[in-house]
Coordinates of C-alpha atoms in Angstrom, one line a residue:
X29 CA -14.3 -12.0 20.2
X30 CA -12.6 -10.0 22.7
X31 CA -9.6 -12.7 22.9
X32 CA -9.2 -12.5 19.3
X33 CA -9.3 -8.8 19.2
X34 CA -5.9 -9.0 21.6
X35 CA -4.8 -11.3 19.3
X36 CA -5.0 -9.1 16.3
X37 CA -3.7 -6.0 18.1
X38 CA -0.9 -7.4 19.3
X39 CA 0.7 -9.4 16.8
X40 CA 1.6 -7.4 13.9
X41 CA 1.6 -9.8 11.0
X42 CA -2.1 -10.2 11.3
X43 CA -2.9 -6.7 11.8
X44 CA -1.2 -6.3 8.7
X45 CA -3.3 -9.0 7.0
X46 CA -6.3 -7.4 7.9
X47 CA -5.8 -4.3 6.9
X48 CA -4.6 -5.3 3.4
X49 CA -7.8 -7.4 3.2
X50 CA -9.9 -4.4 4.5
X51 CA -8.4 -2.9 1.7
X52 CA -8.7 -5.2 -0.8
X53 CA -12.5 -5.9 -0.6
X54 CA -13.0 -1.6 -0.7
X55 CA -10.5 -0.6 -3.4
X56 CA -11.4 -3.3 -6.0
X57 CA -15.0 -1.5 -6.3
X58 CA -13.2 1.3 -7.9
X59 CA -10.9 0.3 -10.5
X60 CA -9.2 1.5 -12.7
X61 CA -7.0 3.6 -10.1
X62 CA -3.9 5.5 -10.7
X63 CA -1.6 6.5 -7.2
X64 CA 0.0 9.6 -6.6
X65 CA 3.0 9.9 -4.3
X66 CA 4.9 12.9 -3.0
X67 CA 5.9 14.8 0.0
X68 CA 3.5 15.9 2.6
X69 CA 5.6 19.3 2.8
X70 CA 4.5 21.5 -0.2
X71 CA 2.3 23.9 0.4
X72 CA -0.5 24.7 -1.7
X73 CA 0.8 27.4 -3.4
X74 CA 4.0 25.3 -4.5
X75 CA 4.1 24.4 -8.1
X76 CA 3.9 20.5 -7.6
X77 CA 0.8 21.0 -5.6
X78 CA -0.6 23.0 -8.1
X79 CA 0.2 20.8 -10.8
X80 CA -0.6 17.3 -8.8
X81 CA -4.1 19.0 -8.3
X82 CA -4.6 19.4 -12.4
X83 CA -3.3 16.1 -13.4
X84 CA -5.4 14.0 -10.6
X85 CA -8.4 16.3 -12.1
X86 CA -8.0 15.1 -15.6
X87 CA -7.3 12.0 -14.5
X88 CA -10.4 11.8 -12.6
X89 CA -12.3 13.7 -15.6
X90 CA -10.6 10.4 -17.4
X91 CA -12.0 7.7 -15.2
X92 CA -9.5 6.9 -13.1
X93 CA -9.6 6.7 -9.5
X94 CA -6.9 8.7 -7.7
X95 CA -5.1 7.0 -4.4
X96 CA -3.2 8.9 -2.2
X97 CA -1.8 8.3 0.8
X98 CA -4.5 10.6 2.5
X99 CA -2.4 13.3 4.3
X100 CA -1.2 17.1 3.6
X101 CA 1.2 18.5 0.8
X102 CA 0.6 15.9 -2.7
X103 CA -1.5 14.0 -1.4
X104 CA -4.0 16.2 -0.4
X105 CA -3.5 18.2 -4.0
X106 CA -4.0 14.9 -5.6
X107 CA -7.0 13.6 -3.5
X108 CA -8.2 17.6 -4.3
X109 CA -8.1 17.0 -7.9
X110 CA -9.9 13.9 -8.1
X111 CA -12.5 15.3 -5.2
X112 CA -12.8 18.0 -7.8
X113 CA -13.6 15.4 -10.7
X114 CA -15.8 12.7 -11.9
X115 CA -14.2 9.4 -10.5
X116 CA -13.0 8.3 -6.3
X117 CA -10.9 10.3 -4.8
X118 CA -9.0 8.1 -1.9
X119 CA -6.9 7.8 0.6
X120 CA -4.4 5.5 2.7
X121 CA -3.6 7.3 5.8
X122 CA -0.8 6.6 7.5
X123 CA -0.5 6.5 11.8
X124 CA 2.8 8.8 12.3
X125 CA 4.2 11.2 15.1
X126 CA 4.1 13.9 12.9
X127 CA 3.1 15.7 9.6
X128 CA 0.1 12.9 8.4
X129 CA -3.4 14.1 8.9
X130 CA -6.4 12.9 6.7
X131 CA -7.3 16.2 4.1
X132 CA -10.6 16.9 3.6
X133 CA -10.9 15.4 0.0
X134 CA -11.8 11.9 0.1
X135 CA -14.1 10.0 -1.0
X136 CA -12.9 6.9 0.8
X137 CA -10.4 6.8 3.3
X138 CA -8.7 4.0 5.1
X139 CA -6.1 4.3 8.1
X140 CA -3.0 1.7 8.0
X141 CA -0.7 1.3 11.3
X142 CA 1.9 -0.3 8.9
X143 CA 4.1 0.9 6.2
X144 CA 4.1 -2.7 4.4
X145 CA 0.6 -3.7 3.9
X146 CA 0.0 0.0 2.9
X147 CA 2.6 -0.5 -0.1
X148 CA 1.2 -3.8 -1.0
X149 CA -2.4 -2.0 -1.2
X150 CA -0.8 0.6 -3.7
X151 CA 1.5 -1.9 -5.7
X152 CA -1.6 -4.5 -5.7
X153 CA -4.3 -2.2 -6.8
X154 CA -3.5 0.7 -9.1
X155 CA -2.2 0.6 -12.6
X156 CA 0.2 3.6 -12.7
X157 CA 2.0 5.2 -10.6
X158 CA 2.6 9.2 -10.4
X159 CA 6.1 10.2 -8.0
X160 CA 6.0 14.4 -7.4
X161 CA 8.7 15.5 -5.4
X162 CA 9.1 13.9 -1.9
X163 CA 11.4 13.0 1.0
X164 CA 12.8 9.6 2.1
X165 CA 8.9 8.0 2.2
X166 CA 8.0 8.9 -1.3
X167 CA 11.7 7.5 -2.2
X168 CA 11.0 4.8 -0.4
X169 CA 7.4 4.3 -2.2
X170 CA 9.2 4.6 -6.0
X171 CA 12.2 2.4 -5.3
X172 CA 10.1 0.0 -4.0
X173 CA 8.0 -0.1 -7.5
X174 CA 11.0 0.1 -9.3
X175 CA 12.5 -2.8 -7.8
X176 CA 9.3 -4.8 -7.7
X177 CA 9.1 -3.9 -11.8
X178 CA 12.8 -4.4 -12.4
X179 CA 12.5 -8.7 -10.8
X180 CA 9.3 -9.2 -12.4
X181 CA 7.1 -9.6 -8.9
X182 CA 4.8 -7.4 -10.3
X183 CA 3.1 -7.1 -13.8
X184 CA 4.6 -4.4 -16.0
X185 CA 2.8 -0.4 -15.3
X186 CA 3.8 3.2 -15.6
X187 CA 5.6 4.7 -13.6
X188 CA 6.0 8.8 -14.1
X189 CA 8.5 10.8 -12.2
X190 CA 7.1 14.6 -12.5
X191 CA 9.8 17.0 -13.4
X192 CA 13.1 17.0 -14.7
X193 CA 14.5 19.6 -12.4
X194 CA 13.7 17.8 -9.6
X195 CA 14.4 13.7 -10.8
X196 CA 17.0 15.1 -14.1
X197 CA 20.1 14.9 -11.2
X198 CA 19.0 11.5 -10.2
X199 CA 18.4 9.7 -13.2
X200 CA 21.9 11.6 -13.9
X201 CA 23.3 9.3 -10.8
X202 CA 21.9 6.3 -11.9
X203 CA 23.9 6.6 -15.6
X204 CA 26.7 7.6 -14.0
X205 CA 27.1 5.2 -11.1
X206 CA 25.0 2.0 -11.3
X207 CA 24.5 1.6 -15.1
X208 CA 28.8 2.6 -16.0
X209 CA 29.2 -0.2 -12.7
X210 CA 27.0 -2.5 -14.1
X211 CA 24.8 -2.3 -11.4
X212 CA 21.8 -2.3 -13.2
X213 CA 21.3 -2.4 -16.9
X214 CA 20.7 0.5 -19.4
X215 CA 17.2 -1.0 -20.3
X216 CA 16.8 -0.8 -16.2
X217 CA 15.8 3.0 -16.9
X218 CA 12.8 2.4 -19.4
X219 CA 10.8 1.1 -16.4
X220 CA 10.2 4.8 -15.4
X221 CA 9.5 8.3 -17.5
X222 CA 10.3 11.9 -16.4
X223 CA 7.5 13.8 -17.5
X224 CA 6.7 18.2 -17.1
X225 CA 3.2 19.0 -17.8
X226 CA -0.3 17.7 -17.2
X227 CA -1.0 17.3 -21.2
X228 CA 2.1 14.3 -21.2
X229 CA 1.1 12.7 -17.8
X230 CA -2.4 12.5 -18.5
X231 CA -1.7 10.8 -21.7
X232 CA 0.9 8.9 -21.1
X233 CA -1.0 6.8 -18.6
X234 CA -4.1 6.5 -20.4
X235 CA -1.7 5.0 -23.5
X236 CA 0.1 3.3 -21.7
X237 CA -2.1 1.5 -19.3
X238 CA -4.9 -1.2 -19.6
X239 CA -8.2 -0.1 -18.9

């Protein structure tokens, strides 16, 4: 056991095996589950964490299980929300030099050493997807999906960017650039929705997705 132990620790591809499967066996005992992304730098008294806290509520209220990934800003407003409501409030932490901590509002909480089998828990187990405002990781997180959805490696889902003052300049870009290059197509856009309130989120995902 101890020789296997080394084994695991040191070679990467299995400790990332084992903590998707780790994953796997505790996260399909709450379907259906609905993931919330952003940046771990809003405060609480920032609009998006305010908001994130009210539609992971309803969306809790709803029967959904909220996944976050488990540290400060968003994710702890959506983990908040769904602490606050009737379904699982969880969490994917996230080993980092700075910023990620575990909040104080899960439910269930699981800690990942590696950025890949982390995405692959969110892509493999939730249903829709929710992107507030973030930095490079919660970029990295939504253009993951997005490419995912757009090759057809993963079955078709939701996908809502929150706020059109935030996403508007970006989806801007994309017509501007990529679709008038022929980077992508025009039909490449439908695979994601800007929404602005908590009535339209919480209702386009339970439309929208298959419970």
């Amino acid at each position: 056991y101890q020789i296997f132990g080394y084994i695991m620790q040191s070679n990467p591809f299995m400790q990332m095996a084992d903590e998707w499967h780790t994953a796997h066996i505790a996260l399909t005992q709450h379907q259906p589950i609905v993931s919330i992304f952003g940046s771990a730098r809003l405060p609480p008294t920032s609009p998006e964490y305010i908001l994130a806290t009210q539609v992971a509520k309803r969306l809790s209220d709803e029967g959904f299980s909220i996944l976050s990934g488990g540290g400060p800003g968003i994710m702890e407003a959506a983990n908040k929300g769904a602490f606050e409501g009737k379904s699982q409030s969880i969490g994917l932490n996230i080993v980092l030099p700075h910023e990620q901590h575990p909040n104080t509002y899960q439910h269930l909480s699981m800690k990942f050493e590696n950025f890949a089998s982390r995405k692959a828990t969110f892509v493999r187990h939730s249903m829709a997807f929710i992107v507030f405002a973030g930095g490079f990781g919660t970029l990295d997180e939504l253009f993951d999906l997005i490419t995912q959805l757009q090759t057809h490696k993963i079955a078709p889902r939701p996908i809502v960017l929150v706020g059109r003052s935030f996403w508007g300049g970006l989806l801007d870009w994309f017509n501007a650039q990529l679709v008038a290059k022929g980077l992508i197509k025009i039909s490449d856009l439908n695979l994601f929705t800007i929404l602005d309130n908590t009535e339209d989120i919480v209702q386009h995902i339970i439309q929208t997705s298959k419970i």
